[in-house]
XYZ file of C-alpha atoms in Angstrom:
257
model
C 21.920 -7.844 -4.663
C 19.854 -8.969 -1.798
C 16.833 -9.918 -2.994
C 14.643 -9.428 0.201
C 15.425 -6.141 1.972
C 16.535 -5.278 5.498
C 14.006 -3.486 7.746
C 13.759 -0.391 9.918
C 12.328 -0.365 12.817
C 10.136 2.587 12.773
C 7.803 2.287 16.327
C 7.613 -1.116 16.093
C 6.472 -1.268 11.995
C 8.861 -2.887 9.866
C 9.645 -0.733 6.798
C 11.109 -2.760 4.902
C 14.661 -0.353 3.221
C 13.679 -0.814 -0.477
C 13.549 1.359 -3.853
C 10.764 0.513 -6.834
C 13.134 -1.691 -8.160
C 13.847 -4.254 -5.990
C 10.546 -4.296 -4.739
C 9.184 -4.967 -8.428
C 11.942 -7.543 -8.311
C 10.558 -9.830 -5.092
C 7.645 -9.543 -6.825
C 8.286 -11.229 -9.759
C 9.826 -13.969 -8.279
C 6.941 -14.226 -5.812
C 4.462 -14.744 -9.126
C 7.515 -16.782 -10.771
C 7.777 -19.308 -7.992
C 3.512 -19.798 -7.591
C 4.484 -18.056 -3.562
C 1.578 -15.655 -2.602
C 2.324 -12.445 0.143
C 0.471 -9.019 0.048
C 2.342 -6.465 -0.198
C 1.682 -2.453 1.812
C 2.046 1.037 1.673
C 2.625 2.169 4.691
C 3.455 6.148 5.449
C 2.771 7.929 8.851
C -0.728 7.611 8.975
C -0.433 3.644 8.667
C 2.842 3.822 11.631
C 0.186 5.349 13.616
C -2.799 3.514 13.685
C -0.162 0.285 14.548
C 0.221 2.514 17.538
C -3.743 1.779 18.726
C -4.193 -1.339 16.768
C -1.574 -4.393 17.824
C -3.456 -6.966 14.906
C -2.866 -4.089 12.404
C 0.701 -4.006 13.369
C 1.424 -7.721 13.412
C -0.616 -7.572 9.298
C 2.367 -4.500 8.430
C 5.089 -7.213 9.613
C 3.932 -10.192 8.266
C 3.632 -8.215 4.524
C 6.220 -9.610 2.036
C 7.142 -5.803 1.239
C 5.991 -3.707 3.489
C 7.104 -0.420 1.018
C 8.057 2.965 2.186
C 5.293 4.911 0.995
C 6.171 8.308 3.282
C 9.094 10.257 2.412
C 9.677 10.578 6.559
C 10.226 6.838 6.406
C 12.856 6.957 3.633
C 15.188 9.792 6.045
C 14.483 7.725 9.192
C 15.360 4.835 7.088
C 19.057 6.549 5.998
C 19.146 7.440 8.814
C 19.587 4.265 10.215
C 22.562 3.130 7.833
C 20.374 2.656 5.019
C 21.658 5.585 2.392
C 20.214 3.590 -1.037
C 16.423 3.625 0.560
C 14.048 5.321 -1.475
C 10.338 5.962 -1.375
C 7.772 3.358 -2.385
C 5.431 5.317 -3.502
C 1.789 3.259 -4.321
C 0.291 5.072 -6.930
C 3.305 5.082 -8.695
C 3.930 1.066 -8.087
C 0.939 1.213 -9.105
C 2.401 1.946 -12.771
C 5.174 0.313 -12.536
C 3.925 -2.486 -12.072
C 1.100 -2.565 -14.875
C 3.968 -1.637 -17.160
C 6.417 -4.629 -16.373
C 2.860 -6.875 -16.257
C 2.104 -5.941 -20.370
C 5.810 -7.252 -20.664
C 5.629 -10.311 -18.522
C 1.846 -11.200 -19.457
C 0.525 -10.851 -15.694
C -2.518 -10.578 -15.191
C -4.691 -8.325 -12.930
C -7.809 -7.574 -10.929
C -9.439 -4.449 -9.170
C -10.726 -4.632 -5.550
C -12.231 -1.967 -3.968
C -13.304 2.691 -4.830
C -15.882 3.613 -4.203
C -19.177 2.850 -6.814
C -18.122 2.578 -9.878
C -14.127 3.764 -9.509
C -12.602 0.234 -10.010
C -14.527 -0.102 -13.888
C -12.743 4.114 -14.720
C -9.669 2.561 -12.934
C -10.175 -0.096 -15.162
C -10.506 1.610 -18.272
C -7.905 4.317 -17.692
C -5.189 1.603 -17.109
C -5.818 -0.157 -20.521
C -6.017 3.230 -22.182
C -2.362 4.017 -21.045
C -0.861 0.189 -21.068
C -1.952 -1.443 -24.301
C -2.300 -5.157 -23.967
C -2.423 -5.574 -20.452
C -5.082 -7.592 -18.935
C -7.710 -6.932 -16.157
C -9.587 -9.592 -16.041
C -12.017 -8.142 -13.391
C -12.941 -5.643 -11.318
C -14.995 -5.389 -8.233
C -16.728 -2.668 -6.346
C -17.614 -4.298 -2.683
C -20.412 -2.359 -0.487
C -19.063 -0.014 2.612
C -19.870 -3.176 5.147
C -18.002 -6.164 6.055
C -19.207 -8.681 2.963
C -21.632 -11.417 3.768
C -20.971 -15.159 3.746
C -22.728 -15.082 0.099
C -20.682 -12.104 -1.407
C -17.824 -13.551 0.504
C -18.498 -17.110 -1.738
C -19.059 -14.975 -4.750
C -16.027 -13.032 -4.788
C -14.019 -16.505 -3.960
C -15.734 -18.001 -7.107
C -15.310 -15.445 -9.438
C -11.134 -15.245 -8.568
C -10.924 -18.464 -8.816
C -11.999 -19.095 -12.218
C -9.823 -16.070 -12.976
C -6.839 -16.933 -11.082
C -5.349 -13.247 -11.082
C -1.146 -12.712 -10.811
C -1.701 -9.647 -9.467
C -4.685 -8.512 -6.725
C -4.897 -4.179 -6.459
C -7.582 -3.546 -3.250
C -7.886 -0.095 -2.990
C -9.846 -0.255 0.696
C -7.824 2.156 2.347
C -5.651 2.244 5.791
C -6.868 -0.034 7.460
C -9.211 -1.583 5.649
C -7.235 -2.615 3.151
C -4.769 -4.242 5.073
C -7.010 -6.508 6.815
C -9.006 -7.542 3.771
C -5.030 -8.695 2.271
C -3.980 -10.456 5.425
C -7.538 -12.571 5.858
C -8.179 -13.354 1.985
C -4.807 -13.662 0.751
C -4.983 -17.403 1.632
C -8.507 -17.691 0.862
C -8.353 -15.934 -3.006
C -6.367 -17.916 -5.828
C -4.370 -14.971 -6.677
C -0.848 -14.416 -6.042
C 0.518 -10.810 -4.689
C -2.241 -8.470 -3.095
C -1.138 -5.287 -3.445
C -2.640 -2.333 -0.934
C -2.332 1.311 -2.607
C -5.775 2.919 -0.708
C -4.704 6.599 -3.307
C -3.922 4.741 -6.635
C -7.453 4.594 -7.061
C -8.473 7.782 -6.617
C -4.979 9.588 -8.272
C -5.563 7.580 -11.493
C -8.622 7.962 -12.724
C -8.389 11.663 -11.368
C -10.834 11.613 -8.543
C -7.902 13.312 -6.362
C -5.170 15.779 -8.077
C -1.527 13.799 -7.591
C 1.224 16.087 -5.675
C 3.696 17.283 -7.801
C 7.328 15.942 -7.362
C 8.853 18.617 -5.736
C 5.934 18.401 -3.396
C 6.527 14.758 -1.981
C 10.728 15.173 -2.499
C 10.262 18.021 0.316
C 8.083 15.888 2.441
C 5.005 17.894 1.715
C 2.483 15.382 0.831
C 0.472 15.416 3.513
C 0.029 18.793 3.049
C -1.242 18.877 -0.489
C -3.671 15.965 0.372
C -5.007 17.685 3.127
C -5.515 20.774 0.854
C -8.027 18.462 -1.087
C -9.782 17.195 1.601
C -9.633 18.688 4.431
C -12.788 17.391 6.038
C -11.780 13.690 6.119
C -8.040 14.386 6.579
C -7.954 17.309 8.477
C -7.709 13.924 12.074
C -5.694 12.598 10.180
C -2.189 15.007 10.218
C -3.201 17.582 12.496
C -3.102 15.272 14.757
C -1.429 12.437 14.357
C 1.825 14.107 12.279
C 2.507 16.386 16.042
C 2.238 12.478 17.811
C 4.158 10.944 15.092
C 7.320 13.507 15.948
C 7.184 13.040 19.695
C 7.317 8.915 19.715
C 10.404 8.996 16.559
C 12.234 11.226 19.327
C 12.245 9.163 21.788
C 12.371 6.342 19.700
C 15.295 7.902 17.765
C 17.193 9.012 21.831
C 16.404 5.713 23.748
C 14.161 7.063 25.415
C 11.273 4.650 24.552
C 12.540 1.202 23.319
C 9.914 -0.525 20.262
C 10.024 -4.666 19.111
C 8.925 -5.739 15.822
C 5.483 -7.077 16.547
């Protein structure tokens, strides 16, 4: 098995043609070899944000794994010749890696979420995975960290040296955070899994499997949080369809940044 998967160019964003098994294998090799890398779980929202933000596009394209978080990215990958590409859903990736970490002895740090959510997530994961080692949590303020807060975070992580650093800030904040702080923090892999924090603590209801398979997960989320998400889905999704049609028909060419 080729460990590092190929990338599918979707509007200039490289989505890795991967699945859960291969993604976990890349993460385990990265940790075992003492390397560093960050993982983005990217769907239509992230791809469309990157159309307006070239810095974000570059961050996504530098990821160790830019996973196909949404079903449309999988369908496009299969159209491009990657029939074994599967959705690597952020909340599912968190559970799979936590289960593997009990066997491997990996340590975790949880960063992000609304006040109290990181600790709730720690409790929920420790109940679900007996023996999991979650060595710390940090709930940042809803603003950029001040210098003393950055120094405090760096010193805490340096003392704990977690193998896995979970980031739940939402796109694009979590991707920007990982790109900036991965070189500064004594950890191996960072994973931006935004919605997983709320889903695994019960604050947001996850979509049933059949809804995800049909590519309607966005509608399930929209029904739960219409005031916050209506612009993301009702404006971004039609724009995505227009842009991807132009790319598929070779009307417009998108380069990987």
